[in-house]
């Protein structure tokens, strides 16, 4: 399997490209701000043909280029229904007007072809078997994408998890924006992240790759979730 990625120059959002092998179809995960040129270079380098865009959630730093990418390639975008409205109006998740965030210059287009993601479904796209786990907390429609690691990058692991802004190396996604919930995030960490095998490779929405085992041992937010509840007294 081929997995490659690169960060956007704006907000450092990781855009990933996943395929069974060079020269095959691929999926694009989280095309953020200003990534089109670099994305086309990656596709050409590996002779890849895009089949779909997958979105871990609806925040603008992960979705800004979804319409131009999908439009140019003639492919659909997949997002969880709870975040679908953010593709129509990304300002709903922001604490300020997007125009202010971008110095008064802001042009965003909603993608035409949007398909829903369902919790627990197994997507078969571009020859890949991708499991979708709904993991709200950062946003109401945040998801994890899990797929067999194979021989990707020489990893000695059975599974890869594209975690979006649910889990980072040493941290988790913020929960203080519209649609966020620390209660929901705690449940997602407990029920979606912690059950994964220690050797699972985590490819987050920002920052470097990590493993579930490393985060289980060192991530303060996971350690807090794992802390035993008091058992004495009324």
PDB file of C-alpha atoms in Angstrom:
ATOM      1  CA  UNK A   1       0.000   0.000   0.000  1.00  0.00           C
ATOM      2  CA  UNK A   2       1.102   3.564  -0.701  1.00  0.00           C
ATOM      3  CA  UNK A   3       0.490   6.306   1.860  1.00  0.00           C
ATOM      4  CA  UNK A   4       2.064   9.696   1.419  1.00  0.00           C
ATOM      5  CA  UNK A   5       1.241  13.138   2.707  1.00  0.00           C
ATOM      6  CA  UNK A   6       2.345  16.703   3.169  1.00  0.00           C
ATOM      7  CA  UNK A   7       1.343  19.675   5.357  1.00  0.00           C
ATOM      8  CA  UNK A   8      -0.443  22.736   4.055  1.00  0.00           C
ATOM      9  CA  UNK A   9       1.523  25.957   4.317  1.00  0.00           C
ATOM     10  CA  UNK A  10      -1.488  27.409   6.178  1.00  0.00           C
ATOM     11  CA  UNK A  11      -2.254  25.901   9.610  1.00  0.00           C
ATOM     12  CA  UNK A  12       0.008  22.915   8.815  1.00  0.00           C
ATOM     13  CA  UNK A  13      -2.931  20.640   8.020  1.00  0.00           C
ATOM     14  CA  UNK A  14      -1.771  17.244   6.777  1.00  0.00           C
ATOM     15  CA  UNK A  15      -3.188  16.178   3.412  1.00  0.00           C
ATOM     16  CA  UNK A  16      -2.816  12.447   2.754  1.00  0.00           C
ATOM     17  CA  UNK A  17      -2.943  10.393  -0.437  1.00  0.00           C
ATOM     18  CA  UNK A  18      -3.643   6.666  -0.098  1.00  0.00           C
ATOM     19  CA  UNK A  19      -3.527   3.974  -2.798  1.00  0.00           C
ATOM     20  CA  UNK A  20      -2.983   0.244  -3.097  1.00  0.00           C
ATOM     21  CA  UNK A  21       0.171   0.908  -5.151  1.00  0.00           C
ATOM     22  CA  UNK A  22       1.761   3.453  -7.503  1.00  0.00           C
ATOM     23  CA  UNK A  23      -0.044   3.741 -10.817  1.00  0.00           C
ATOM     24  CA  UNK A  24      -3.455   2.957  -9.288  1.00  0.00           C
ATOM     25  CA  UNK A  25      -6.508   4.888  -8.132  1.00  0.00           C
ATOM     26  CA  UNK A  26      -6.236   6.743  -4.822  1.00  0.00           C
ATOM     27  CA  UNK A  27      -8.191   8.625  -2.184  1.00  0.00           C
ATOM     28  CA  UNK A  28      -7.270  12.103  -0.985  1.00  0.00           C
ATOM     29  CA  UNK A  29      -7.800  12.865   2.699  1.00  0.00           C
ATOM     30  CA  UNK A  30      -8.323  16.432   3.971  1.00  0.00           C
ATOM     31  CA  UNK A  31      -7.277  18.777   1.145  1.00  0.00           C
ATOM     32  CA  UNK A  32      -6.594  21.959   3.103  1.00  0.00           C
ATOM     33  CA  UNK A  33      -5.640  25.481   2.140  1.00  0.00           C
ATOM     34  CA  UNK A  34      -3.394  26.024  -0.875  1.00  0.00           C
ATOM     35  CA  UNK A  35      -2.532  22.369  -1.503  1.00  0.00           C
ATOM     36  CA  UNK A  36      -3.569  21.982  -5.171  1.00  0.00           C
ATOM     37  CA  UNK A  37      -0.112  22.418  -6.748  1.00  0.00           C
ATOM     38  CA  UNK A  38       1.648  20.109  -4.301  1.00  0.00           C
ATOM     39  CA  UNK A  39      -1.165  17.565  -4.570  1.00  0.00           C
ATOM     40  CA  UNK A  40      -0.867  17.457  -8.362  1.00  0.00           C
ATOM     41  CA  UNK A  41       2.881  16.915  -8.005  1.00  0.00           C
ATOM     42  CA  UNK A  42       2.320  13.962  -5.666  1.00  0.00           C
ATOM     43  CA  UNK A  43      -0.294  12.443  -7.968  1.00  0.00           C
ATOM     44  CA  UNK A  44       2.017  12.781 -10.973  1.00  0.00           C
ATOM     45  CA  UNK A  45       5.038  11.435  -9.088  1.00  0.00           C
ATOM     46  CA  UNK A  46       3.197   8.235  -8.175  1.00  0.00           C
ATOM     47  CA  UNK A  47       1.037   8.099 -11.347  1.00  0.00           C
ATOM     48  CA  UNK A  48      -2.161   8.119  -9.280  1.00  0.00           C
ATOM     49  CA  UNK A  49      -5.750   8.722 -10.367  1.00  0.00           C
ATOM     50  CA  UNK A  50      -8.020  10.186  -7.641  1.00  0.00           C
ATOM     51  CA  UNK A  51     -11.283   8.358  -6.957  1.00  0.00           C
ATOM     52  CA  UNK A  52     -12.633  10.340  -3.977  1.00  0.00           C
ATOM     53  CA  UNK A  53     -11.895  12.885  -1.274  1.00  0.00           C
ATOM     54  CA  UNK A  54     -12.417  11.757   2.327  1.00  0.00           C
ATOM     55  CA  UNK A  55     -12.880  14.366   5.061  1.00  0.00           C
ATOM     56  CA  UNK A  56     -12.103  13.622   8.699  1.00  0.00           C
ATOM     57  CA  UNK A  57     -14.283  16.598   9.655  1.00  0.00           C
ATOM     58  CA  UNK A  58     -15.683  19.837   8.303  1.00  0.00           C
ATOM     59  CA  UNK A  59     -13.274  22.505   9.566  1.00  0.00           C
ATOM     60  CA  UNK A  60     -12.027  24.926   6.934  1.00  0.00           C
ATOM     61  CA  UNK A  61      -8.348  24.074   7.353  1.00  0.00           C
ATOM     62  CA  UNK A  62      -9.181  20.509   6.243  1.00  0.00           C
ATOM     63  CA  UNK A  63     -11.784  21.286   3.568  1.00  0.00           C
ATOM     64  CA  UNK A  64     -10.778  24.549   1.896  1.00  0.00           C
ATOM     65  CA  UNK A  65      -9.620  22.929  -1.365  1.00  0.00           C
ATOM     66  CA  UNK A  66     -12.248  20.186  -1.535  1.00  0.00           C
ATOM     67  CA  UNK A  67     -14.382  21.931  -4.190  1.00  0.00           C
ATOM     68  CA  UNK A  68     -11.551  22.763  -6.617  1.00  0.00           C
ATOM     69  CA  UNK A  69      -9.973  19.326  -6.164  1.00  0.00           C
ATOM     70  CA  UNK A  70     -13.251  17.442  -6.599  1.00  0.00           C
ATOM     71  CA  UNK A  71     -14.303  19.667  -9.475  1.00  0.00           C
ATOM     72  CA  UNK A  72     -11.020  19.296 -11.358  1.00  0.00           C
ATOM     73  CA  UNK A  73     -10.883  15.529 -10.857  1.00  0.00           C
ATOM     74  CA  UNK A  74     -14.619  14.853 -11.228  1.00  0.00           C
ATOM     75  CA  UNK A  75     -14.825  12.965  -7.928  1.00  0.00           C
ATOM     76  CA  UNK A  76     -17.105  13.016  -4.846  1.00  0.00           C
ATOM     77  CA  UNK A  77     -16.292  14.199  -1.336  1.00  0.00           C
ATOM     78  CA  UNK A  78     -17.295  12.104   1.675  1.00  0.00           C
ATOM     79  CA  UNK A  79     -18.137  13.697   5.034  1.00  0.00           C
ATOM     80  CA  UNK A  80     -20.143  12.695   8.109  1.00  0.00           C
ATOM     81  CA  UNK A  81     -23.689  14.160   8.014  1.00  0.00           C
ATOM     82  CA  UNK A  82     -23.144  16.004  11.311  1.00  0.00           C
ATOM     83  CA  UNK A  83     -20.490  18.146   9.582  1.00  0.00           C
ATOM     84  CA  UNK A  84     -22.213  18.431   6.201  1.00  0.00           C
ATOM     85  CA  UNK A  85     -23.441  21.977   6.904  1.00  0.00           C
ATOM     86  CA  UNK A  86     -19.841  23.122   7.403  1.00  0.00           C
ATOM     87  CA  UNK A  87     -19.160  22.420   3.726  1.00  0.00           C
ATOM     88  CA  UNK A  88     -21.921  24.886   2.883  1.00  0.00           C
ATOM     89  CA  UNK A  89     -20.982  27.474   5.515  1.00  0.00           C
ATOM     90  CA  UNK A  90     -17.577  26.917   7.177  1.00  0.00           C
ATOM     91  CA  UNK A  91     -18.047  30.063   9.277  1.00  0.00           C
ATOM     92  CA  UNK A  92     -20.455  28.125  11.517  1.00  0.00           C
ATOM     93  CA  UNK A  93     -17.474  26.434  13.174  1.00  0.00           C
ATOM     94  CA  UNK A  94     -15.272  29.507  13.493  1.00  0.00           C
ATOM     95  CA  UNK A  95     -14.967  32.059  16.256  1.00  0.00           C
ATOM     96  CA  UNK A  96     -14.629  34.876  13.691  1.00  0.00           C
ATOM     97  CA  UNK A  97     -15.628  35.793  10.149  1.00  0.00           C
ATOM     98  CA  UNK A  98     -13.389  33.864   7.694  1.00  0.00           C
ATOM     99  CA  UNK A  99     -12.696  37.107   5.827  1.00  0.00           C
ATOM    100  CA  UNK A 100     -11.037  38.511   8.962  1.00  0.00           C
ATOM    101  CA  UNK A 101      -9.039  35.315   9.363  1.00  0.00           C
ATOM    102  CA  UNK A 102      -7.690  35.675   5.821  1.00  0.00           C
ATOM    103  CA  UNK A 103      -7.104  39.419   5.863  1.00  0.00           C
ATOM    104  CA  UNK A 104     -10.281  40.268   3.985  1.00  0.00           C
ATOM    105  CA  UNK A 105      -9.564  37.917   1.065  1.00  0.00           C
ATOM    106  CA  UNK A 106     -11.714  34.804   1.350  1.00  0.00           C
ATOM    107  CA  UNK A 107     -13.224  32.784  -1.471  1.00  0.00           C
ATOM    108  CA  UNK A 108     -14.725  29.414  -0.623  1.00  0.00           C
ATOM    109  CA  UNK A 109     -16.869  27.180  -2.819  1.00  0.00           C
ATOM    110  CA  UNK A 110     -19.120  24.366  -1.636  1.00  0.00           C
ATOM    111  CA  UNK A 111     -18.432  21.042  -3.405  1.00  0.00           C
ATOM    112  CA  UNK A 112     -21.157  19.810  -5.749  1.00  0.00           C
ATOM    113  CA  UNK A 113     -20.944  16.055  -5.147  1.00  0.00           C
ATOM    114  CA  UNK A 114     -21.046  15.186  -1.430  1.00  0.00           C
ATOM    115  CA  UNK A 115     -21.688  11.686  -0.081  1.00  0.00           C
ATOM    116  CA  UNK A 116     -22.394  10.755   3.566  1.00  0.00           C
ATOM    117  CA  UNK A 117     -20.145   8.703   5.823  1.00  0.00           C
ATOM    118  CA  UNK A 118     -21.814   6.226   8.180  1.00  0.00           C
ATOM    119  CA  UNK A 119     -20.401   5.039  11.498  1.00  0.00           C
ATOM    120  CA  UNK A 120     -19.058   1.506  11.215  1.00  0.00           C
ATOM    121  CA  UNK A 121     -19.303   1.280   7.448  1.00  0.00           C
ATOM    122  CA  UNK A 122     -16.575  -0.324   5.371  1.00  0.00           C
ATOM    123  CA  UNK A 123     -15.905   1.832   2.333  1.00  0.00           C
ATOM    124  CA  UNK A 124     -14.428   0.158  -0.718  1.00  0.00           C
ATOM    125  CA  UNK A 125     -12.864   2.885  -2.838  1.00  0.00           C
ATOM    126  CA  UNK A 126      -9.860   2.701  -5.165  1.00  0.00           C
ATOM    127  CA  UNK A 127      -9.369  -0.925  -4.150  1.00  0.00           C
ATOM    128  CA  UNK A 128      -8.964   0.100  -0.493  1.00  0.00           C
ATOM    129  CA  UNK A 129     -10.995  -1.230   2.451  1.00  0.00           C
ATOM    130  CA  UNK A 130     -11.569   1.747   4.752  1.00  0.00           C
ATOM    131  CA  UNK A 131     -13.448   1.503   8.049  1.00  0.00           C
ATOM    132  CA  UNK A 132     -15.234   4.641   9.252  1.00  0.00           C
ATOM    133  CA  UNK A 133     -15.516   5.328  13.000  1.00  0.00           C
ATOM    134  CA  UNK A 134     -17.621   8.289  14.135  1.00  0.00           C
ATOM    135  CA  UNK A 135     -15.565  10.036  16.842  1.00  0.00           C
ATOM    136  CA  UNK A 136     -17.239  13.332  17.820  1.00  0.00           C
ATOM    137  CA  UNK A 137     -15.730  15.846  20.191  1.00  0.00           C
ATOM    138  CA  UNK A 138     -13.584  18.132  18.054  1.00  0.00           C
ATOM    139  CA  UNK A 139     -16.647  18.512  15.836  1.00  0.00           C
ATOM    140  CA  UNK A 140     -19.950  16.693  15.826  1.00  0.00           C
ATOM    141  CA  UNK A 141     -19.036  14.854  12.634  1.00  0.00           C
ATOM    142  CA  UNK A 142     -15.401  13.969  13.252  1.00  0.00           C
ATOM    143  CA  UNK A 143     -14.415  10.499  12.061  1.00  0.00           C
ATOM    144  CA  UNK A 144     -11.451   8.147  12.052  1.00  0.00           C
ATOM    145  CA  UNK A 145     -10.443   6.291   8.894  1.00  0.00           C
ATOM    146  CA  UNK A 146      -8.849   2.893   9.531  1.00  0.00           C
ATOM    147  CA  UNK A 147      -7.287   0.594   6.959  1.00  0.00           C
ATOM    148  CA  UNK A 148      -4.800  -2.302   6.871  1.00  0.00           C
ATOM    149  CA  UNK A 149      -1.219  -1.053   6.962  1.00  0.00           C
ATOM    150  CA  UNK A 150       0.161  -3.688   4.595  1.00  0.00           C
ATOM    151  CA  UNK A 151       3.718  -2.858   3.671  1.00  0.00           C
ATOM    152  CA  UNK A 152       3.186   0.895   3.624  1.00  0.00           C
ATOM    153  CA  UNK A 153       6.416   2.780   4.392  1.00  0.00           C
ATOM    154  CA  UNK A 154       7.834  -0.465   5.767  1.00  0.00           C
ATOM    155  CA  UNK A 155       5.675  -0.152   8.885  1.00  0.00           C
ATOM    156  CA  UNK A 156       5.533  -3.216  11.102  1.00  0.00           C
ATOM    157  CA  UNK A 157       1.857  -2.746  11.959  1.00  0.00           C
ATOM    158  CA  UNK A 158      -1.486  -4.265  11.086  1.00  0.00           C
ATOM    159  CA  UNK A 159      -3.486  -1.056  10.851  1.00  0.00           C
ATOM    160  CA  UNK A 160      -3.260   2.642  10.036  1.00  0.00           C
ATOM    161  CA  UNK A 161      -5.620   5.198  11.575  1.00  0.00           C
ATOM    162  CA  UNK A 162      -6.066   8.603   9.959  1.00  0.00           C
ATOM    163  CA  UNK A 163      -7.223  10.430  13.054  1.00  0.00           C
ATOM    164  CA  UNK A 164      -7.961  13.937  11.788  1.00  0.00           C
ATOM    165  CA  UNK A 165      -8.127  16.296  14.758  1.00  0.00           C
ATOM    166  CA  UNK A 166      -9.272  13.658  17.244  1.00  0.00           C
ATOM    167  CA  UNK A 167      -5.791  12.499  18.271  1.00  0.00           C
ATOM    168  CA  UNK A 168      -2.357  14.073  17.810  1.00  0.00           C
ATOM    169  CA  UNK A 169       1.088  13.062  18.985  1.00  0.00           C
ATOM    170  CA  UNK A 170       0.960  14.140  22.628  1.00  0.00           C
ATOM    171  CA  UNK A 171      -2.380  15.917  22.446  1.00  0.00           C
ATOM    172  CA  UNK A 172      -5.968  15.928  21.145  1.00  0.00           C
ATOM    173  CA  UNK A 173      -8.111  18.296  19.114  1.00  0.00           C
ATOM    174  CA  UNK A 174      -9.627  21.356  20.749  1.00  0.00           C
ATOM    175  CA  UNK A 175     -13.249  21.137  21.847  1.00  0.00           C
ATOM    176  CA  UNK A 176     -14.092  24.805  22.427  1.00  0.00           C
ATOM    177  CA  UNK A 177     -15.335  25.694  18.933  1.00  0.00           C
ATOM    178  CA  UNK A 178     -18.938  25.371  17.753  1.00  0.00           C
ATOM    179  CA  UNK A 179     -19.909  21.711  17.582  1.00  0.00           C
ATOM    180  CA  UNK A 180     -17.145  20.684  19.961  1.00  0.00           C
ATOM    181  CA  UNK A 181     -17.708  18.807  23.215  1.00  0.00           C
ATOM    182  CA  UNK A 182     -15.198  17.605  25.796  1.00  0.00           C
ATOM    183  CA  UNK A 183     -17.731  15.049  27.011  1.00  0.00           C
ATOM    184  CA  UNK A 184     -18.055  13.635  23.499  1.00  0.00           C
ATOM    185  CA  UNK A 185     -14.282  13.763  22.997  1.00  0.00           C
ATOM    186  CA  UNK A 186     -13.700  11.790  26.194  1.00  0.00           C
ATOM    187  CA  UNK A 187     -16.146   9.134  25.004  1.00  0.00           C
ATOM    188  CA  UNK A 188     -14.434   8.986  21.601  1.00  0.00           C
ATOM    189  CA  UNK A 189     -11.014   8.565  23.189  1.00  0.00           C
ATOM    190  CA  UNK A 190     -12.337   5.841  25.478  1.00  0.00           C
ATOM    191  CA  UNK A 191     -14.475   3.966  22.958  1.00  0.00           C
ATOM    192  CA  UNK A 192     -12.713   4.585  19.632  1.00  0.00           C
ATOM    193  CA  UNK A 193      -9.038   5.285  20.296  1.00  0.00           C
ATOM    194  CA  UNK A 194      -8.073   3.211  23.334  1.00  0.00           C
ATOM    195  CA  UNK A 195      -9.427  -0.116  21.971  1.00  0.00           C
ATOM    196  CA  UNK A 196      -7.023   0.092  18.999  1.00  0.00           C
ATOM    197  CA  UNK A 197      -3.905  -2.088  19.044  1.00  0.00           C
ATOM    198  CA  UNK A 198      -0.701  -0.539  20.360  1.00  0.00           C
ATOM    199  CA  UNK A 199       1.097  -0.948  17.027  1.00  0.00           C
ATOM    200  CA  UNK A 200      -1.596   0.967  15.122  1.00  0.00           C
ATOM    201  CA  UNK A 201       0.027   3.788  13.159  1.00  0.00           C
ATOM    202  CA  UNK A 202      -1.701   7.131  13.767  1.00  0.00           C
ATOM    203  CA  UNK A 203      -1.568   9.706  10.972  1.00  0.00           C
ATOM    204  CA  UNK A 204      -3.029  12.878  12.506  1.00  0.00           C
ATOM    205  CA  UNK A 205      -4.488  15.993  10.958  1.00  0.00           C
ATOM    206  CA  UNK A 206      -1.568  18.068  12.231  1.00  0.00           C
ATOM    207  CA  UNK A 207       1.956  17.168  13.265  1.00  0.00           C
ATOM    208  CA  UNK A 208       3.958  13.984  13.106  1.00  0.00           C
ATOM    209  CA  UNK A 209       2.857  10.361  12.951  1.00  0.00           C
ATOM    210  CA  UNK A 210       2.684   8.346  16.150  1.00  0.00           C
ATOM    211  CA  UNK A 211       1.338   5.024  17.430  1.00  0.00           C
ATOM    212  CA  UNK A 212      -1.507   4.120  19.737  1.00  0.00           C
ATOM    213  CA  UNK A 213       0.973   2.469  22.100  1.00  0.00           C
ATOM    214  CA  UNK A 214       3.072   5.618  22.378  1.00  0.00           C
ATOM    215  CA  UNK A 215       0.002   7.758  23.010  1.00  0.00           C
ATOM    216  CA  UNK A 216      -1.429   5.274  25.496  1.00  0.00           C
ATOM    217  CA  UNK A 217       1.817   5.529  27.477  1.00  0.00           C
ATOM    218  CA  UNK A 218       2.492   9.266  27.232  1.00  0.00           C
ATOM    219  CA  UNK A 219      -0.482  11.307  26.020  1.00  0.00           C
ATOM    220  CA  UNK A 220      -1.832  13.193  29.069  1.00  0.00           C
ATOM    221  CA  UNK A 221      -5.392  13.209  27.722  1.00  0.00           C
ATOM    222  CA  UNK A 222      -5.450   9.444  27.215  1.00  0.00           C
ATOM    223  CA  UNK A 223      -3.838   8.925  30.606  1.00  0.00           C
ATOM    224  CA  UNK A 224      -6.617  10.985  32.171  1.00  0.00           C
ATOM    225  CA  UNK A 225      -9.291   8.931  30.397  1.00  0.00           C
ATOM    226  CA  UNK A 226      -7.651   5.727  31.662  1.00  0.00           C
ATOM    227  CA  UNK A 227      -7.399   6.972  35.251  1.00  0.00           C
ATOM    228  CA  UNK A 228      -9.467   4.679  37.515  1.00  0.00           C
ATOM    229  CA  UNK A 229     -12.576   6.258  38.995  1.00  0.00           C
ATOM    230  CA  UNK A 230     -12.847   6.448  42.803  1.00  0.00           C
ATOM    231  CA  UNK A 231     -14.470   3.337  44.241  1.00  0.00           C
ATOM    232  CA  UNK A 232     -14.810   4.147  47.953  1.00  0.00           C
ATOM    233  CA  UNK A 233     -17.550   6.028  49.746  1.00  0.00           C
ATOM    234  CA  UNK A 234     -21.110   6.851  48.742  1.00  0.00           C
TER     235      UNK A 234
END
